Short mmCIF file of C-alpha atoms in Angstrom, two decimals:
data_model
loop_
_atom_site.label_atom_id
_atom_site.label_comp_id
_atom_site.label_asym_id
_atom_site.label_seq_id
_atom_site.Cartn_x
_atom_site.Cartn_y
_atom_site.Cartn_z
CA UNK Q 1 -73.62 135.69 75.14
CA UNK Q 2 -73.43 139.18 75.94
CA UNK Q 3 -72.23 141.50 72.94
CA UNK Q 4 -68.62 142.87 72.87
CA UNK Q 5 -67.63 146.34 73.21
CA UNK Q 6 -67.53 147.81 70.13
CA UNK Q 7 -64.03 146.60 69.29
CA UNK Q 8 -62.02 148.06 71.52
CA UNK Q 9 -58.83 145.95 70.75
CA UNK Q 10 -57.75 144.10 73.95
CA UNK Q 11 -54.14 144.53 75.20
CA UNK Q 12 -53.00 141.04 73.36
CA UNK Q 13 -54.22 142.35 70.03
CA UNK Q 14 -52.51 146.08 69.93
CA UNK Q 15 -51.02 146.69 66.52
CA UNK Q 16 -47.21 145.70 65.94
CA UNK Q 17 -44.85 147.84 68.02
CA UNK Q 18 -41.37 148.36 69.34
CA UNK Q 19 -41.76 147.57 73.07
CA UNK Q 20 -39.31 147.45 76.02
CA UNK Q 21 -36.28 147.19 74.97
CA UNK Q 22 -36.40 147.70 71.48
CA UNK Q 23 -38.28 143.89 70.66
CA UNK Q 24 -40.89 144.35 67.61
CA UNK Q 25 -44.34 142.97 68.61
CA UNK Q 26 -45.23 139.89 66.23
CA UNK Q 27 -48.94 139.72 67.38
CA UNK Q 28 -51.71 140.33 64.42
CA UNK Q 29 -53.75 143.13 64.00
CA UNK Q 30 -57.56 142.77 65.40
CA UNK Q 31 -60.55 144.50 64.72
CA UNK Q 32 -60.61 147.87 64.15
CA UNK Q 33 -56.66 148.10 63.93
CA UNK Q 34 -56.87 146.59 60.71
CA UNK Q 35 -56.65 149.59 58.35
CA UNK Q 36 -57.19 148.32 54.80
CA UNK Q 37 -59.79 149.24 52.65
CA UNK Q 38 -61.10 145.54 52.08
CA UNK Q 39 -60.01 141.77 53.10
CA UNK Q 40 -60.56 138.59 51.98
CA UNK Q 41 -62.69 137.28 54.72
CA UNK Q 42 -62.47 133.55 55.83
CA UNK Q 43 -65.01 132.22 58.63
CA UNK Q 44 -65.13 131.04 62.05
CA UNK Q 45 -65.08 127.47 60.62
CA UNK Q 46 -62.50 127.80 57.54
CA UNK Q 47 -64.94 128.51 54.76
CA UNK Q 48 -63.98 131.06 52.21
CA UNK Q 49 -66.58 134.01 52.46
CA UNK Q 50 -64.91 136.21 49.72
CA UNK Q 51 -63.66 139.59 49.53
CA UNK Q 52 -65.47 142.43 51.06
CA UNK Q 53 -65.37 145.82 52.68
CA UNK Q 54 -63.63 146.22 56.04
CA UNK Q 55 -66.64 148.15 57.17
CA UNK Q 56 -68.58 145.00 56.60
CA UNK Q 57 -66.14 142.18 57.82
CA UNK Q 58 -65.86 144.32 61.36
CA UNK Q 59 -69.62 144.28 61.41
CA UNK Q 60 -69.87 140.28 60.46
CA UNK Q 61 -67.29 139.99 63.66
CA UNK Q 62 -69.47 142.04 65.88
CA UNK Q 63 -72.96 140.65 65.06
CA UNK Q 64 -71.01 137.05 65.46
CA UNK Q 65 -69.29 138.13 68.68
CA UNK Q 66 -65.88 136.98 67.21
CA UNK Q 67 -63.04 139.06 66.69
CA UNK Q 68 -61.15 140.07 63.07
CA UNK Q 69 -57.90 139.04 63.17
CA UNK Q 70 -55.59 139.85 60.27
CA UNK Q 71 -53.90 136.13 59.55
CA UNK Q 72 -52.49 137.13 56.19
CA UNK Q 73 -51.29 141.09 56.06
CA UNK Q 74 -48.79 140.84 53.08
CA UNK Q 75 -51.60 139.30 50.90
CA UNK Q 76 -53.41 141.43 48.36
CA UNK Q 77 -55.72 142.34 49.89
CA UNK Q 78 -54.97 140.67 52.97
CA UNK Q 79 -56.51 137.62 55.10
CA UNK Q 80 -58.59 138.23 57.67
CA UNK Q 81 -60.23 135.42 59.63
CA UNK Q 82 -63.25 135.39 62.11
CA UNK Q 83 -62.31 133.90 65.53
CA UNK Q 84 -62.31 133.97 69.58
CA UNK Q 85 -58.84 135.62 69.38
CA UNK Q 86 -58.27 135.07 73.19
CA UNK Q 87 -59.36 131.26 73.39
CA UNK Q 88 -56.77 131.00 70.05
CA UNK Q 89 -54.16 133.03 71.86
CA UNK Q 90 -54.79 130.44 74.81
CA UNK Q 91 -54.69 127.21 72.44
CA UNK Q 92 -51.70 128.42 70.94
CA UNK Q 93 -49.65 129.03 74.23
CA UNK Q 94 -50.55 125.89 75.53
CA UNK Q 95 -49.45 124.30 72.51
CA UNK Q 96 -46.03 125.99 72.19
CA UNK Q 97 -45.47 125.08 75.53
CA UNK Q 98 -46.21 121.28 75.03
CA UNK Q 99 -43.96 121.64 71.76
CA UNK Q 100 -40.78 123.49 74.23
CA UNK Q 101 -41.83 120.64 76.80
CA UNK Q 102 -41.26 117.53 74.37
CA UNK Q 103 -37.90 119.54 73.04
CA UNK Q 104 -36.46 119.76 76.45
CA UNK Q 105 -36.98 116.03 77.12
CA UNK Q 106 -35.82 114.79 73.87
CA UNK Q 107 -32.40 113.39 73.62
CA UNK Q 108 -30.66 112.27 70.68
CA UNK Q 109 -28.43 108.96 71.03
CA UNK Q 110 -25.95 107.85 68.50
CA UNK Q 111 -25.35 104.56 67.15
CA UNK Q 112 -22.22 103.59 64.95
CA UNK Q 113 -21.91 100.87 62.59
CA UNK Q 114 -19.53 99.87 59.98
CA UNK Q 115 -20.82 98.81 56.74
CA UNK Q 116 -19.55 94.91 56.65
CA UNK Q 117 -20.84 94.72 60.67
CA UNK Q 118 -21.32 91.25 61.36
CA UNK Q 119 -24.81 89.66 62.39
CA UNK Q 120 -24.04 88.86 66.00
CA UNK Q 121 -23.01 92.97 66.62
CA UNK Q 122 -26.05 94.20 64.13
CA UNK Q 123 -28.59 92.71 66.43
CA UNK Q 124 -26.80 94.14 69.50
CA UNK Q 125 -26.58 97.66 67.91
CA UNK Q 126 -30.48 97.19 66.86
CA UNK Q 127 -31.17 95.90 70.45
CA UNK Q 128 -29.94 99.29 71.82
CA UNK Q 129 -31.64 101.19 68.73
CA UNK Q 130 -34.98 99.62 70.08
CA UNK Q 131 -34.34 100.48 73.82
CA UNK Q 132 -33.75 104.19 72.68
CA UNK Q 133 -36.59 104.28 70.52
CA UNK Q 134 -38.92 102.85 73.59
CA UNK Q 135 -37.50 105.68 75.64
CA UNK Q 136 -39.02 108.30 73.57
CA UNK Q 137 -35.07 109.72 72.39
CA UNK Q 138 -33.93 110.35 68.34
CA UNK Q 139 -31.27 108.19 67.06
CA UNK Q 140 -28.34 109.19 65.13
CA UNK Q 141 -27.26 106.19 62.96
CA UNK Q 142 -23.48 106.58 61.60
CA UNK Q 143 -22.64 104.28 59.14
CA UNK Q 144 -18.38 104.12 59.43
CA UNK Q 145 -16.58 103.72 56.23
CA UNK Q 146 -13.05 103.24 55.87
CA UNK Q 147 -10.47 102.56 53.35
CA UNK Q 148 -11.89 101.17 49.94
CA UNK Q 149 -16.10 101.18 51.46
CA UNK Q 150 -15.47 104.78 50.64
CA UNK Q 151 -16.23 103.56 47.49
CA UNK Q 152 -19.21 101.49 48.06
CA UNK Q 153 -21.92 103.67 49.51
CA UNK Q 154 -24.46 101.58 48.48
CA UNK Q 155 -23.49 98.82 51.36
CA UNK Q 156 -23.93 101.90 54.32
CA UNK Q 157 -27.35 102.89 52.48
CA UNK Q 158 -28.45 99.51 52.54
CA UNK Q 159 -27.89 98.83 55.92
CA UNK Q 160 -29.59 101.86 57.03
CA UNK Q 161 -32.77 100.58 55.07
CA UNK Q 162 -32.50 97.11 56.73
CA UNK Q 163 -32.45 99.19 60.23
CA UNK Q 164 -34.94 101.75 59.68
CA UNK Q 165 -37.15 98.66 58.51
CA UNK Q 166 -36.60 96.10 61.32
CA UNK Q 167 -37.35 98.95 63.92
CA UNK Q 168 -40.22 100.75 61.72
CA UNK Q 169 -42.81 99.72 64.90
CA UNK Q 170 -40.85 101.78 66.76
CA UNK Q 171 -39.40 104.88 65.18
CA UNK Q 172 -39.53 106.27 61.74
CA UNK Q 173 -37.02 107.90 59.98
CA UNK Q 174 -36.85 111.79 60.73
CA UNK Q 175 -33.46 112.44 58.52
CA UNK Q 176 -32.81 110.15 55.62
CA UNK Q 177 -29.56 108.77 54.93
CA UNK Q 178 -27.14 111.21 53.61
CA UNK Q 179 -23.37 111.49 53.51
CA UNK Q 180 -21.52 113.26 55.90
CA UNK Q 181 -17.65 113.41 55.10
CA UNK Q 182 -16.48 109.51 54.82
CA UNK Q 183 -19.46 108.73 56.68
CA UNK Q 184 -23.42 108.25 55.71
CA UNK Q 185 -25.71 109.35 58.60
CA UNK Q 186 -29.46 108.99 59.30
CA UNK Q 187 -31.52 110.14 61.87
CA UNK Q 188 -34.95 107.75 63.51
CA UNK Q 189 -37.38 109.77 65.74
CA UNK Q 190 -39.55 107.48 68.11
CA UNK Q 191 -43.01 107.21 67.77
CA UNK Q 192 -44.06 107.78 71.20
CA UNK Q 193 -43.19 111.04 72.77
CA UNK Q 194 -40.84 111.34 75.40
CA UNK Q 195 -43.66 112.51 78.45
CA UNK Q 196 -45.38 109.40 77.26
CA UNK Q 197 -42.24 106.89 77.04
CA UNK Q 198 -41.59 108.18 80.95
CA UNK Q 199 -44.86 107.63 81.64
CA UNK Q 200 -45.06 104.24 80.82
CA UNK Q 201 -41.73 103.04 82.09
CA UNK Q 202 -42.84 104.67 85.78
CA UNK Q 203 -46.45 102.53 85.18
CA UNK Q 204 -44.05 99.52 84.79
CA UNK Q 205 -41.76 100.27 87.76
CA UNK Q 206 -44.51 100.45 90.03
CA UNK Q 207 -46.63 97.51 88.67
CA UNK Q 208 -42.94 94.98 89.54
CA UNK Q 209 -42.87 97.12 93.18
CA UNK Q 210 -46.24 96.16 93.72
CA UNK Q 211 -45.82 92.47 92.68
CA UNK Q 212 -42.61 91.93 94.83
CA UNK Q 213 -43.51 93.55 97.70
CA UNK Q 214 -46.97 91.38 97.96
CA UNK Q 215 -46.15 87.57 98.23
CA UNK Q 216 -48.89 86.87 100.29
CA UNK Q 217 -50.05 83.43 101.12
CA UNK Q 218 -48.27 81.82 98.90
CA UNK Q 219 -45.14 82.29 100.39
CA UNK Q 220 -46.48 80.50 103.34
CA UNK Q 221 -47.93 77.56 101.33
CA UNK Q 222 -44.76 76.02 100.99
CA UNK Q 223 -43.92 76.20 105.09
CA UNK Q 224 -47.72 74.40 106.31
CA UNK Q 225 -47.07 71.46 103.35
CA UNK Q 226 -43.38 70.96 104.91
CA UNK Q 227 -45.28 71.38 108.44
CA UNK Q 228 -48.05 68.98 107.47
CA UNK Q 229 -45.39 66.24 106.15
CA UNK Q 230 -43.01 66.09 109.40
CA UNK Q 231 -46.75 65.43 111.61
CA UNK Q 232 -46.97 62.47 109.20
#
């Protein structure tokens, strides 16, 4: 691996400044725009290497052909960590654009309930609970109270246990139960992501289109039996 130049800080890792606009840049400092006299130096890998001399942290980053990148600069003194500063600038986009992705797709459904909710209309409401979930979307459960269950909380928090138990496979509970006005609401987020929930109902679409539009020959059993049996 050919040896940097002797840190000339690349465009990504220019110091904080006001750009177009009047925006502050939130990027970290790199090599030799860190101006402190010292840093406490962590490695490529995570291990603590201790505090030392800026002078000899830049030099550990240029024998190692890494970059210095200042991960902690309100810390006395402050962090600096070893690393390929463009392949983390990469992993990070890609990341945060995976994160923005999932956000977009997610949607969050509601489900109501009333506390004394029979068990015929609980298993429907769970049923559709379960479908959501399966989809990949977040499910507001609102627990209904009216009249005199204002006074029995208990029964809504209860019933949000039973629910968050008998779909627990599926979805686990993101926001627990807490009361909201007369109401108690709680919030399940589905195991699966959305991009993968898609993904798996398309697999199943096109797995029943393949299998219906394929009868084959036995379809036309049937037809040479009946043929067969008229001959006789």
């Amino acid at each position: 691996m050919g040896a940097r130049a002797p840190f000339s800080c690349p465009r990504a890792g220019r110091a904080p400044q006001t750009a177009r606009g009047g925006s502050i840049s939130t990027e970290p400092r790199i090599n030799d725009r860190i101006r402190v006299p010292e840093v406490r130096l962590v490695g490529p890998n995570g291990e603590q290497v201790g505090i030392v001399p800026i002078a000899k942290a830049l030099q550990l980053a240029q024998d190692a052909d890494l970059d210095l990148v200042e991960v902690a600069p309100m810390a006395r003194p402050p962090v600096a960590k070893l690393m390929d500063f463009g392949k983390f600038k990469y992993e990070s986009a890609m990341k945060e654009r995976e994160s923005r992705r999932n956000q977009a797709h997610t949607i969050i459904k509601e489900m109501k309930l009333r506390p004394k909710i029979d068990p015929h209309d609980y298993e429907t409401k769970k049923g559709h609970v379960v479908r959501f979930l399966k989809a990949g979307d977040k499910v507001k459960i609102t627990i209904m109270f009216r009249g005199r269950e204002q006074s029995r909380p208990e029964l809504g928090f209860r019933l949000l246990q039973r629910l968050a138990t008998d779909v627990q496979e599926l979805g686990f509970v993101e926001s627990s139960p807490k009361q909201d006005g007369r109401n108690m609401v709680m919030v399940l987020g589905p195991h699966k992501k959305k991009a993968e929930a898609m993904a798996e109902a398309k697999a199943a679409r096109a797995a029943r289109d393949d299998a219906g539009a394929d009868p084959g020959v036995d379809a036309a059993a049937p037809a040479t039996a009946d043929a067969g049996a008229e001959q006789a």
